[in-house]
Coordinates of C-alpha atoms in Angstrom, one line a residue:
Chain A
M1 CA -37.0 -112.5 -7.1
P2 CA -34.1 -111.2 -9.2
S3 CA -30.9 -112.2 -7.4
K4 CA -27.7 -110.2 -7.6
S5 CA -25.4 -112.1 -9.7
S6 CA -21.6 -112.0 -8.8
D7 CA -21.0 -110.2 -12.1
T8 CA -20.4 -106.5 -11.7
R9 CA -23.2 -106.0 -14.5
P10 CA -26.7 -105.7 -13.4
G11 CA -28.9 -108.7 -14.3
A12 CA -31.1 -108.5 -17.4
S13 CA -34.7 -107.5 -16.6
W14 CA -37.4 -110.2 -16.5
G15 CA -38.8 -108.8 -19.7
L16 CA -35.7 -109.1 -21.5
K17 CA -35.0 -112.8 -20.3
L18 CA -38.5 -113.7 -21.2
A19 CA -38.0 -112.3 -24.7
A20 CA -34.7 -114.1 -25.0
F21 CA -36.2 -117.4 -24.0
G22 CA -39.2 -116.8 -26.1
T23 CA -37.0 -116.2 -29.2
L24 CA -34.9 -119.5 -28.6
L25 CA -38.0 -121.4 -28.0
F26 CA -39.6 -120.0 -31.2
L27 CA -36.5 -120.9 -33.1
H28 CA -36.1 -124.4 -31.8
F29 CA -39.9 -125.4 -31.4
P30 CA -40.3 -126.8 -35.0
M31 CA -37.1 -129.0 -34.4
W32 CA -38.5 -130.5 -31.1
I33 CA -41.9 -131.2 -33.0
I34 CA -39.9 -133.1 -35.5
F35 CA -37.9 -135.1 -32.8
L36 CA -41.0 -135.8 -31.0
Y37 CA -43.1 -137.3 -33.8
T38 CA -40.2 -139.6 -34.5
F39 CA -41.5 -141.7 -31.9
T40 CA -45.2 -141.7 -32.7
P41 CA -47.0 -144.8 -33.5
D42 CA -49.7 -142.6 -35.4
E43 CA -48.3 -142.5 -39.0
T44 CA -50.6 -139.9 -40.6
T45 CA -51.7 -137.2 -38.1
Y46 CA -49.8 -135.0 -35.4
T47 CA -51.8 -135.8 -32.2
F48 CA -50.6 -134.5 -28.9
P49 CA -50.1 -136.1 -26.5
L50 CA -48.5 -138.9 -28.5
P51 CA -50.8 -141.8 -28.8
G52 CA -47.9 -144.0 -27.6
F53 CA -44.3 -144.5 -28.0
T54 CA -42.4 -146.6 -30.6
T55 CA -38.9 -146.7 -32.3
K56 CA -40.1 -148.8 -35.1
W57 CA -39.6 -146.0 -37.6
F58 CA -35.9 -146.2 -37.3
G59 CA -36.1 -149.7 -38.4
V60 CA -38.4 -148.8 -41.3
A61 CA -36.0 -146.0 -42.3
L62 CA -33.1 -148.6 -42.3
Q63 CA -34.8 -150.6 -44.8
R64 CA -35.4 -147.9 -47.2
A65 CA -32.9 -148.2 -50.2
D66 CA -34.0 -145.0 -51.9
L67 CA -33.3 -143.1 -48.7
W68 CA -29.7 -144.6 -48.3
R69 CA -29.0 -143.8 -52.1
S70 CA -30.0 -140.2 -51.7
L71 CA -28.1 -139.8 -48.5
T72 CA -25.0 -141.4 -50.0
L73 CA -25.4 -139.0 -53.1
S74 CA -25.6 -136.0 -50.8
L75 CA -22.7 -136.9 -48.8
Q76 CA -20.6 -137.5 -51.9
V77 CA -21.8 -134.1 -53.6
A78 CA -21.1 -132.2 -50.5
T79 CA -17.6 -133.8 -50.0
V80 CA -16.6 -133.1 -53.6
A81 CA -18.1 -129.7 -53.7
T82 CA -16.3 -128.7 -50.5
I83 CA -13.0 -129.9 -51.7
A84 CA -13.3 -128.0 -54.9
A85 CA -14.5 -125.1 -53.0
L86 CA -11.4 -125.4 -50.7
I87 CA -8.9 -125.3 -53.5
L88 CA -10.7 -122.7 -55.8
G89 CA -11.6 -120.4 -52.8
T90 CA -8.1 -120.3 -51.5
F91 CA -6.6 -119.6 -54.8
A92 CA -9.1 -117.0 -55.4
A93 CA -8.5 -115.4 -52.0
A94 CA -4.6 -115.6 -52.4
A95 CA -4.8 -113.9 -55.8
V96 CA -7.1 -111.2 -54.6
Y97 CA -4.9 -110.7 -51.6
R98 CA -1.5 -110.9 -53.0
S99 CA -1.6 -109.2 -56.4
N100 CA -3.2 -106.0 -57.4
F101 CA -4.3 -106.8 -61.0
F102 CA -6.7 -104.9 -63.2
G103 CA -10.2 -106.0 -62.4
R104 CA -9.5 -107.3 -58.9
E105 CA -12.4 -105.6 -57.3
S106 CA -14.7 -106.8 -60.0
I107 CA -13.5 -110.4 -59.5
S108 CA -14.0 -110.0 -55.7
F109 CA -17.5 -109.0 -56.4
L110 CA -18.3 -111.6 -59.0
L111 CA -17.1 -114.2 -56.6
L112 CA -19.5 -112.9 -53.9
L113 CA -22.4 -112.7 -56.2
P114 CA -23.6 -116.3 -56.3
I115 CA -24.3 -116.2 -52.5
A116 CA -26.2 -113.0 -52.9
L117 CA -28.2 -114.1 -56.0
P118 CA -31.5 -115.9 -55.2
G119 CA -30.8 -119.8 -55.5
I120 CA -33.6 -119.9 -58.3
V121 CA -31.7 -117.4 -60.5
T122 CA -28.4 -119.4 -60.2
G123 CA -30.4 -122.6 -60.7
I124 CA -32.1 -121.3 -64.0
A125 CA -28.8 -119.8 -65.2
L126 CA -27.0 -123.4 -64.7
R127 CA -29.9 -125.3 -66.2
T128 CA -29.8 -123.1 -69.3
A129 CA -26.0 -123.4 -69.6
I130 CA -26.1 -127.0 -69.1
G131 CA -28.9 -127.6 -71.6
G132 CA -27.3 -125.2 -74.0
L133 CA -24.1 -127.0 -74.0
D134 CA -25.8 -130.5 -74.2
I135 CA -24.1 -131.6 -70.9
P136 CA -26.0 -134.6 -69.6
F137 CA -27.2 -134.3 -66.0
S138 CA -24.9 -136.2 -63.7
F139 CA -23.2 -136.1 -60.2
W140 CA -20.9 -133.5 -61.6
T141 CA -23.5 -131.1 -62.7
I142 CA -24.7 -131.0 -59.1
V143 CA -21.2 -130.6 -57.7
I144 CA -20.8 -127.5 -60.1
G145 CA -23.9 -126.0 -59.0
H146 CA -23.2 -126.4 -55.4
A147 CA -19.4 -125.2 -55.8
T148 CA -20.8 -121.9 -57.1
F149 CA -21.8 -120.9 -53.6
C150 CA -19.5 -123.1 -51.6
V151 CA -16.4 -121.3 -53.1
V152 CA -17.7 -118.0 -51.6
V153 CA -17.8 -119.2 -48.2
V154 CA -14.0 -120.4 -48.3
Y155 CA -13.0 -117.4 -50.1
N156 CA -14.4 -115.3 -47.5
N157 CA -12.9 -117.0 -44.6
V158 CA -9.5 -117.4 -46.2
L159 CA -9.3 -113.9 -47.4
A160 CA -10.1 -112.6 -43.9
R161 CA -7.5 -114.7 -42.4
F162 CA -4.9 -113.5 -45.3
R163 CA -5.7 -110.0 -44.3
R164 CA -4.8 -110.6 -40.7
T165 CA -1.6 -112.5 -41.6
N166 CA 1.7 -110.6 -41.7
A167 CA 2.7 -110.5 -45.3
T168 CA 6.4 -110.2 -44.5
M169 CA 6.2 -113.8 -43.2
I170 CA 6.0 -115.1 -46.8
E171 CA 9.0 -112.9 -47.7
A172 CA 10.9 -114.2 -44.7
S173 CA 10.2 -117.9 -45.7
M174 CA 11.5 -117.4 -49.3
D175 CA 14.5 -115.4 -47.8
L176 CA 15.5 -118.3 -45.8
G177 CA 15.6 -120.5 -48.9
A178 CA 12.2 -122.0 -49.1
N179 CA 10.6 -122.0 -52.7
S180 CA 7.0 -121.2 -53.3
F181 CA 5.7 -124.7 -52.5
Q182 CA 7.6 -125.0 -49.2
T183 CA 6.5 -121.5 -48.4
F184 CA 3.0 -122.6 -48.9
R185 CA 3.4 -125.8 -47.1
Y186 CA 5.0 -124.6 -44.0
V187 CA 4.0 -121.1 -43.6
V188 CA 0.9 -120.3 -45.4
L189 CA -1.2 -123.4 -44.8
P190 CA -0.6 -123.6 -41.1
N191 CA -1.7 -120.1 -40.8
I192 CA -5.0 -120.5 -42.7
A193 CA -5.7 -124.1 -41.5
T194 CA -8.4 -122.9 -39.0
A195 CA -9.9 -120.7 -41.6
L196 CA -10.0 -123.6 -44.2
L197 CA -11.7 -125.9 -41.5
A198 CA -14.3 -123.4 -40.6
G199 CA -14.9 -122.5 -44.2
G200 CA -15.0 -126.1 -45.3
M201 CA -17.5 -127.1 -42.7
L202 CA -19.9 -124.3 -43.7
A203 CA -19.4 -125.2 -47.3
F204 CA -20.3 -128.8 -46.5
A205 CA -23.3 -127.7 -44.5
L206 CA -24.7 -125.5 -47.3
S207 CA -24.2 -128.1 -49.9
F208 CA -25.6 -130.9 -47.9
D209 CA -29.0 -129.1 -47.3
E210 CA -29.3 -127.3 -50.7
V211 CA -32.6 -127.7 -52.6
I212 CA -33.1 -125.0 -55.1
V213 CA -30.0 -125.1 -57.3
T214 CA -30.0 -128.9 -57.0
T215 CA -33.5 -129.1 -58.6
F216 CA -32.3 -127.5 -61.5
T217 CA -29.0 -129.4 -61.9
A218 CA -29.8 -133.0 -60.7
G219 CA -32.0 -134.4 -63.5
Q220 CA -33.4 -137.5 -62.2
Q221 CA -31.1 -137.9 -59.2
T222 CA -32.3 -137.5 -55.7
T223 CA -30.2 -135.8 -53.1
L224 CA -31.3 -136.2 -49.5
P225 CA -33.0 -132.7 -49.4
I226 CA -35.0 -133.4 -52.5
W227 CA -35.9 -136.8 -51.2
I228 CA -37.3 -135.2 -48.0
F229 CA -39.2 -132.7 -50.2
S230 CA -40.7 -135.4 -52.2
Q231 CA -41.8 -137.2 -49.1
L232 CA -44.4 -134.3 -48.4
S233 CA -46.5 -136.0 -51.1
R234 CA -46.6 -139.2 -49.1
P235 CA -48.2 -138.5 -45.6
R236 CA -48.0 -142.1 -44.5
D237 CA -44.2 -141.9 -44.6
R238 CA -44.1 -138.9 -42.4
P239 CA -42.5 -140.6 -39.5
V240 CA -39.7 -142.0 -41.6
T241 CA -39.0 -138.4 -42.8
N242 CA -38.9 -137.3 -39.2
V243 CA -36.3 -140.1 -38.5
V244 CA -34.3 -138.8 -41.3
A245 CA -34.6 -135.2 -40.1
T246 CA -33.6 -136.2 -36.5
I247 CA -30.4 -138.1 -37.6
V248 CA -29.4 -135.1 -39.8
I249 CA -29.8 -132.8 -37.0
L250 CA -27.7 -134.9 -34.7
I251 CA -25.1 -135.3 -37.4
T252 CA -24.9 -131.6 -38.3
F253 CA -24.7 -130.5 -34.7
L254 CA -21.3 -131.9 -34.2
P255 CA -19.3 -130.1 -37.1
I256 CA -21.0 -126.8 -36.4
F257 CA -20.2 -127.1 -32.7
I258 CA -16.5 -127.8 -33.6
A259 CA -16.4 -124.9 -36.3
Q260 CA -17.7 -122.6 -33.6
K261 CA -15.0 -123.7 -31.1
I262 CA -12.3 -123.2 -33.7
S263 CA -13.5 -119.8 -34.6
A264 CA -13.9 -118.6 -31.1
G265 CA -10.5 -120.1 -30.3
S266 CA -8.7 -118.1 -33.0
S267 CA -10.9 -115.0 -32.2
E268 CA -11.8 -115.1 -35.9
T269 CA -13.8 -112.4 -37.7
E270 CA -14.9 -113.9 -40.9
G271 CA -18.0 -112.1 -41.9
E272 CA -19.7 -115.4 -43.3
T273 CA -20.0 -117.1 -40.0
K274 CA -21.1 -114.3 -37.9
Chain B
M1 CA 44.4 -104.5 -48.1
M2 CA 43.0 -107.5 -46.3
N3 CA 40.1 -107.8 -48.7
N4 CA 40.3 -108.6 -52.3
P5 CA 39.2 -105.4 -53.8
S6 CA 38.1 -107.1 -57.2
T7 CA 35.1 -108.9 -55.7
P8 CA 33.1 -106.6 -53.6
A9 CA 30.3 -108.3 -51.5
I10 CA 27.6 -106.3 -53.3
Q11 CA 28.1 -104.2 -56.3
F12 CA 25.2 -101.9 -57.8
D13 CA 25.9 -101.1 -61.5
K14 CA 23.5 -98.0 -62.4
V15 CA 20.5 -99.7 -60.6
S16 CA 17.3 -98.0 -61.0
R17 CA 13.9 -98.9 -59.5
Y18 CA 10.9 -96.8 -60.7
F19 CA 7.3 -97.3 -59.5
G20 CA 5.5 -95.5 -62.1
E21 CA 6.5 -92.0 -62.2
V22 CA 8.3 -92.2 -58.9
K23 CA 12.1 -92.9 -59.0
A24 CA 12.5 -94.8 -55.9
V25 CA 16.1 -95.6 -56.8
D26 CA 17.7 -93.6 -59.6
H27 CA 21.0 -94.8 -61.2
V28 CA 22.8 -95.9 -58.1
D29 CA 26.4 -97.1 -58.2
L30 CA 27.5 -98.8 -55.1
E31 CA 30.2 -101.2 -53.7
I32 CA 30.0 -102.9 -50.5
I33 CA 33.3 -104.3 -49.2
D34 CA 33.4 -108.0 -48.0
G35 CA 33.1 -108.1 -44.2
E36 CA 32.2 -104.6 -43.4
F37 CA 29.2 -103.2 -41.5
F38 CA 27.6 -100.8 -44.0
S39 CA 24.7 -98.6 -43.2
M40 CA 22.2 -97.1 -45.6
L41 CA 21.0 -94.0 -44.0
G42 CA 18.3 -91.6 -45.1
P43 CA 14.9 -90.3 -44.5
S44 CA 11.7 -92.4 -45.3
G45 CA 11.2 -92.6 -49.1
S46 CA 14.9 -92.1 -49.8
G47 CA 15.2 -95.5 -51.6
K48 CA 17.3 -97.1 -48.9
T49 CA 14.8 -99.9 -48.3
T50 CA 14.1 -100.5 -52.0
C51 CA 17.8 -101.0 -52.4
L52 CA 17.7 -103.5 -49.6
R53 CA 14.7 -105.3 -51.1
M54 CA 16.5 -105.5 -54.4
I55 CA 19.5 -107.1 -52.7
A56 CA 17.2 -109.5 -50.9
G57 CA 15.4 -110.4 -54.1
F58 CA 11.8 -109.1 -53.1
D59 CA 12.1 -106.4 -55.7
R60 CA 13.9 -106.3 -59.1
P61 CA 15.7 -103.3 -60.6
T62 CA 14.1 -101.6 -63.5
S63 CA 17.3 -101.2 -65.0
G64 CA 21.0 -102.0 -64.0
K65 CA 22.7 -104.9 -62.4
I66 CA 23.3 -106.2 -58.8
H67 CA 26.2 -108.4 -58.3
L68 CA 26.7 -110.5 -55.3
Y69 CA 30.4 -111.4 -54.9
G70 CA 30.7 -111.2 -58.7
Q71 CA 27.7 -113.1 -59.6
D72 CA 24.8 -111.4 -61.3
V73 CA 21.8 -111.8 -59.0
S74 CA 19.5 -109.2 -60.4
S75 CA 16.7 -111.6 -61.6
L76 CA 17.3 -114.5 -59.1
P77 CA 14.3 -115.2 -56.7
P78 CA 14.9 -114.7 -53.1
Y79 CA 15.4 -118.4 -52.3
E80 CA 18.4 -118.6 -54.7
R81 CA 20.4 -115.9 -53.3
D82 CA 22.9 -116.4 -50.5
V83 CA 21.5 -113.4 -48.6
N84 CA 19.3 -113.3 -45.5
T85 CA 17.3 -110.6 -44.0
V86 CA 16.3 -109.5 -40.5
F87 CA 13.0 -107.8 -40.9
Q88 CA 11.8 -104.7 -39.3
D89 CA 8.8 -106.4 -37.7
Y90 CA 10.9 -109.5 -37.2
A91 CA 8.3 -111.7 -39.3
L92 CA 8.7 -114.7 -37.1
F93 CA 6.4 -117.6 -37.8
P94 CA 3.9 -117.5 -35.1
H95 CA 2.8 -121.1 -35.3
M96 CA 6.4 -122.4 -34.6
N97 CA 8.4 -122.1 -31.4
V98 CA 11.8 -120.6 -31.3
E99 CA 13.6 -123.6 -32.3
A100 CA 11.6 -124.3 -35.4
N101 CA 11.7 -120.7 -36.4
I102 CA 15.6 -120.7 -36.1
A103 CA 15.9 -124.0 -37.9
Y104 CA 13.6 -123.2 -40.7
G105 CA 16.3 -122.3 -43.2
L106 CA 17.9 -125.7 -42.6
M107 CA 14.6 -127.6 -42.7
V108 CA 13.7 -126.4 -46.2
K109 CA 17.2 -127.5 -47.2
N110 CA 16.5 -130.9 -45.8
V111 CA 19.4 -130.8 -43.3
A112 CA 19.0 -133.8 -40.9
R113 CA 17.1 -133.2 -37.6
Q114 CA 20.2 -133.9 -35.6
E115 CA 22.5 -131.3 -37.4
R116 CA 19.6 -128.8 -37.2
T117 CA 19.3 -129.0 -33.4
K118 CA 23.1 -128.7 -33.2
H119 CA 23.2 -125.5 -35.1
V120 CA 20.1 -124.1 -33.5
D121 CA 21.9 -124.6 -30.1
E122 CA 25.0 -122.8 -31.5
M123 CA 22.7 -119.9 -32.7
L124 CA 20.8 -119.5 -29.4
E125 CA 24.0 -119.3 -27.7
L126 CA 25.2 -116.6 -30.1
V127 CA 22.2 -114.5 -29.6
R128 CA 22.2 -115.3 -25.8
L129 CA 18.8 -117.2 -25.9
S130 CA 19.7 -120.5 -24.6
G131 CA 16.8 -122.2 -22.8
F132 CA 14.2 -120.3 -24.9
A133 CA 14.0 -123.1 -27.7
G134 CA 10.5 -124.2 -26.8
R135 CA 8.8 -120.9 -26.5
K136 CA 6.4 -119.4 -29.1
P137 CA 7.3 -116.0 -30.5
S138 CA 4.1 -114.6 -28.7
Q139 CA 5.8 -115.4 -25.4
L140 CA 8.9 -113.4 -26.0
S141 CA 9.8 -109.7 -25.4
G142 CA 10.4 -107.3 -28.3
G143 CA 14.2 -107.7 -27.7
Q144 CA 14.1 -111.4 -27.7
R145 CA 12.1 -111.7 -30.9
Q146 CA 14.8 -109.4 -32.4
R147 CA 17.4 -111.8 -31.4
V148 CA 15.4 -114.9 -32.7
A149 CA 15.1 -113.1 -36.0
L150 CA 18.8 -112.5 -36.2
A151 CA 19.6 -116.1 -35.3
R152 CA 17.1 -117.3 -37.9
A153 CA 18.8 -115.3 -40.6
L154 CA 22.3 -116.2 -39.5
I155 CA 21.9 -120.0 -39.3
N156 CA 22.2 -120.3 -43.0
H157 CA 25.6 -118.6 -42.9
P158 CA 24.6 -116.1 -45.7
K159 CA 27.3 -114.3 -47.4
V160 CA 25.5 -110.9 -46.7
L161 CA 23.0 -110.3 -43.8
L162 CA 20.5 -107.5 -44.5
L163 CA 18.9 -105.7 -41.6
D164 CA 15.8 -103.5 -42.3
E165 CA 15.7 -101.2 -39.4
P166 CA 15.6 -104.0 -36.9
L167 CA 16.0 -101.8 -33.9
G168 CA 13.1 -99.4 -34.7
A169 CA 10.5 -100.9 -32.5
L170 CA 12.8 -101.3 -29.4
D171 CA 13.0 -98.5 -26.7
L172 CA 16.0 -96.5 -26.3
K173 CA 17.9 -98.5 -23.6
L174 CA 17.3 -101.9 -25.4
R175 CA 18.3 -100.2 -28.7
Q176 CA 21.6 -98.9 -27.5
Q177 CA 22.3 -102.3 -25.9
M178 CA 21.5 -104.1 -29.1
Q179 CA 23.7 -101.8 -31.2
I180 CA 26.6 -103.0 -29.3
E181 CA 25.6 -106.5 -29.4
L182 CA 25.0 -106.4 -33.2
K183 CA 28.3 -105.0 -33.8
A184 CA 29.9 -107.7 -31.6
I185 CA 28.1 -110.4 -33.4
Q186 CA 29.0 -109.0 -36.6
K187 CA 32.7 -109.1 -35.6
R188 CA 32.3 -112.6 -34.3
V189 CA 30.7 -114.1 -37.4
G190 CA 32.7 -112.0 -40.0
I191 CA 29.6 -111.7 -42.4
T192 CA 29.0 -108.5 -44.3
F193 CA 26.2 -106.6 -42.6
I194 CA 23.9 -104.2 -44.6
F195 CA 22.1 -102.1 -42.2
V196 CA 19.1 -99.8 -43.1
T197 CA 18.2 -97.1 -40.8
H198 CA 16.8 -93.5 -40.7
D199 CA 18.6 -92.9 -37.3
Q200 CA 21.8 -91.1 -37.9
E201 CA 23.2 -91.9 -34.5
E202 CA 22.5 -95.5 -34.9
A203 CA 24.4 -95.5 -38.3
I204 CA 27.4 -93.6 -36.8
T205 CA 27.8 -95.9 -33.9
M206 CA 27.8 -99.0 -35.6
S207 CA 29.0 -98.6 -39.2
D208 CA 32.4 -99.1 -41.0
R209 CA 31.0 -97.0 -43.8
I210 CA 27.6 -95.2 -44.4
A211 CA 25.9 -94.3 -47.6
V212 CA 23.5 -91.3 -47.2
F213 CA 20.4 -91.6 -49.5
N214 CA 18.2 -88.9 -50.5
Q215 CA 15.5 -88.9 -53.2
G216 CA 16.6 -92.2 -54.8
K217 CA 20.3 -91.2 -55.0
I218 CA 23.3 -91.6 -52.8
E219 CA 24.5 -88.3 -51.7
Q220 CA 27.7 -89.4 -49.9
I221 CA 29.4 -92.7 -49.1
G222 CA 32.1 -92.5 -46.4
S223 CA 33.2 -93.6 -42.9
P224 CA 31.0 -92.0 -40.0
S225 CA 33.7 -89.5 -39.4
D226 CA 33.9 -88.5 -43.1
I227 CA 30.2 -88.1 -43.3
Y228 CA 30.1 -86.1 -40.0
E229 CA 33.2 -84.0 -40.3
R230 CA 33.2 -83.6 -44.1
P231 CA 29.5 -83.7 -45.3
A232 CA 29.6 -83.5 -49.2
S233 CA 26.3 -81.7 -49.5
S234 CA 24.0 -79.5 -47.5
F235 CA 21.5 -82.4 -47.2
V236 CA 24.1 -84.7 -45.6
A237 CA 25.0 -81.7 -43.3
G238 CA 21.5 -81.2 -42.2
F239 CA 20.5 -84.9 -42.2
V240 CA 23.6 -86.2 -40.1
G241 CA 23.7 -84.2 -36.8
T242 CA 23.0 -80.5 -36.8
S243 CA 24.9 -78.1 -38.9
N244 CA 25.1 -74.4 -39.7
L245 CA 24.9 -73.7 -43.4
V246 CA 26.4 -70.3 -44.2
G247 CA 26.3 -69.0 -47.9
G248 CA 26.1 -65.8 -50.0
E249 CA 27.7 -62.5 -48.7
I250 CA 28.8 -63.8 -45.3
A251 CA 30.4 -66.8 -46.9
K252 CA 32.2 -64.6 -49.3
R253 CA 33.3 -62.1 -46.5
T254 CA 34.7 -64.9 -44.1
T255 CA 36.1 -67.4 -46.5
G256 CA 36.6 -65.5 -49.7
S257 CA 34.1 -67.6 -51.8
E258 CA 30.2 -67.4 -52.2
Q259 CA 29.9 -71.2 -52.1
T260 CA 27.9 -72.3 -49.2
F261 CA 29.7 -74.0 -46.3
S262 CA 28.8 -76.0 -43.3
I263 CA 30.1 -75.7 -39.8
R264 CA 29.2 -78.0 -36.9
P265 CA 27.9 -76.2 -33.7
E266 CA 30.4 -77.8 -31.4
K267 CA 33.2 -76.4 -33.4
I268 CA 32.3 -72.9 -32.9
H269 CA 33.9 -71.0 -30.1
I270 CA 32.2 -68.0 -28.2
G271 CA 34.6 -65.3 -27.2
S272 CA 34.4 -61.7 -26.1
V273 CA 34.0 -58.9 -28.7
S274 CA 37.4 -57.6 -28.0
D275 CA 39.3 -60.9 -28.7
N276 CA 41.7 -61.0 -31.7
P277 CA 41.2 -63.9 -33.9
A278 CA 44.4 -66.2 -34.1
S279 CA 45.7 -67.2 -37.5
G280 CA 43.7 -69.8 -39.4
M281 CA 40.6 -68.9 -37.4
I282 CA 37.5 -67.3 -39.0
S283 CA 35.6 -64.9 -36.9
L284 CA 32.2 -63.3 -36.9
D285 CA 30.5 -60.9 -34.5
G286 CA 27.1 -61.6 -33.2
V287 CA 24.4 -61.2 -30.5
I288 CA 23.2 -64.1 -28.2
R289 CA 19.5 -64.3 -29.1
D290 CA 18.5 -67.5 -27.2
V291 CA 20.1 -69.8 -24.5
V292 CA 18.7 -73.4 -23.9
Y293 CA 20.4 -75.0 -20.9
L294 CA 20.6 -78.7 -21.4
G295 CA 22.6 -79.9 -18.4
L296 CA 25.5 -81.4 -20.1
F297 CA 25.8 -78.5 -22.5
T298 CA 24.1 -75.4 -23.5
R299 CA 22.8 -74.5 -26.8
Y300 CA 23.0 -71.1 -28.0
L301 CA 21.3 -69.3 -30.8
I302 CA 23.5 -66.5 -32.1
E303 CA 22.3 -63.8 -34.6
I304 CA 25.2 -62.8 -36.9
E305 CA 23.2 -60.7 -39.2
D306 CA 19.6 -59.8 -39.7
G307 CA 17.8 -63.2 -40.0
V308 CA 20.8 -65.3 -40.0
D309 CA 21.4 -67.4 -37.0
L310 CA 24.0 -69.8 -36.0
V311 CA 23.6 -72.7 -33.6
V312 CA 26.5 -73.0 -31.2
V313 CA 26.9 -75.8 -28.6
E314 CA 29.1 -75.4 -25.6
Q315 CA 29.8 -78.0 -22.9
N316 CA 29.1 -76.7 -19.4
L317 CA 32.7 -77.2 -18.1
K318 CA 32.7 -74.5 -15.6
S319 CA 29.5 -72.6 -16.2
T320 CA 26.3 -73.1 -14.1
S321 CA 22.8 -72.5 -15.4
M322 CA 22.8 -69.0 -13.8
D323 CA 25.9 -68.0 -15.9
V324 CA 24.6 -69.2 -19.2
L325 CA 21.1 -67.9 -19.0
S326 CA 22.2 -64.4 -18.1
A327 CA 24.2 -64.4 -21.3
K328 CA 21.1 -63.7 -23.4
G329 CA 21.3 -60.4 -25.5
Q330 CA 25.1 -60.2 -25.0
K331 CA 27.4 -59.3 -27.9
V332 CA 30.0 -62.0 -28.6
K333 CA 32.6 -63.0 -31.2
L334 CA 32.3 -66.3 -32.8
S335 CA 35.4 -68.0 -34.0
W336 CA 36.2 -71.3 -35.6
H337 CA 39.2 -73.1 -37.3
Q338 CA 39.0 -72.7 -41.1
D339 CA 39.7 -76.4 -41.4
H340 CA 36.4 -77.3 -39.7
I341 CA 34.2 -76.0 -42.5
S342 CA 32.9 -78.2 -45.5
R343 CA 32.2 -76.8 -48.8
V344 CA 28.7 -78.2 -49.6
G345 CA 28.2 -76.4 -52.8
G346 CA 25.1 -74.3 -53.9

């Protein structure tokens, strides 16, 4: 029986509740499958119910050097790409916000383009450029590839924050004797700090799970998503892949949760995260 | 003279500021005396705020020079000028508490923390906000934010303090109270205040001198009574208080010259038609067209010729609303002393 809630709004109908739970279930079902089969003793097939329960695959995963190499590479790439995105994105947002130069709208559009373009197009473009310029594939080619879309995320967040920040504050700071650096350090930075954190976390997450662009810019190197992708051709390793996926889910859960809290706390309206 | 007339606090030397085709400030010459409370008065878009921003350093003149106590500051950045500003929207730093806001100017100059605290306490006392040091700007009322902005600007002991319509956001009662307080603070600290406003009453109440701006130029500079009693142009006469402008044939008949003159509504006396004008008085016959009873005084609209009306204000010393309202349609004789008119040209 539908009970009257203490809220003044009438409770949702059973149909709506069912639809909502159905959608959530649909979204999360694949993740639970992965989680579940992390503990299966049967390495080749997905049988339900599980034929037994084991945690041995965690031990196996721990032994795999290739896995750890790719995980380390992914973390390093994501970190460097995020730092580059934070710096470049903030500068770009500041320029577009503060000055009214010729071609400002075009710059704004060009910055947003990489995230709208299919990854495959960005990938081919980068591959052609890298090949054409005779640049050897390296850690840095991956970072450059990732930075193209990570910059956008930071740029959007910071620009949204700038637009809500009172511009006379910057004038007030200069008026009180602070030079440009001090003004940035004491007034601008504290005001955009949460936008940087939210944008940075999103950029990190985007970089960490990127496959398509990476395929074109990595050469022989293997990032974690590419490693997982290559595992598909090795059915016997399936539980190990599941272990990795589970760990990644657990690790990403935390920063996303924190980013959400921060965004909600500052009643943020950055288009990207919504 | 108690001031040294050779070094004005601020000197404008043919200063212009153009925004494309728009002449926001057009060849302005101006001297602001050390220690005075100087107001820049004018409608929006008249160039007063642009002048203030050029003194602060947020804007640079297109041509001309600005001197601060003799030093050419025209091209110095804001942080190298010994001038501080109280902004219209206060521009307090929302992430800092009151104490940090006020101490900001000292902090960026690397003044020791102990010293800072001492000066902040002094400032808080000056603006009567002792005990508010730990609050965030969002926890303050409009009037309190105003005081914090003032304290923050004064802690550096600037040579000149700029105030950009700082009372605009306050309600009438608070505004009047702050007017008195600002004036008192100015007296106490002895710093030159430059106050930008579009409110003529505010300018008259507080200023030692007023510059009236119109379309990028200064129409008149003078003491409040100069500006009010002797407006130099029809614009000043109309913008500062209300004024009757009389020109053409009537001006010639009454004063012997066609030049337009201005006469304030309260200087005109309403008499009966049979009155004989005393010597030195100018008189005109008219018909009362409209009467507005305003309690303290009554405003009459009197037609002196087809289509020419004069506004006359009389205090209700003896009359009641019944008396004044029944005056509508009456023929009267208006008179005023010839010394009370100002030639405004045209």
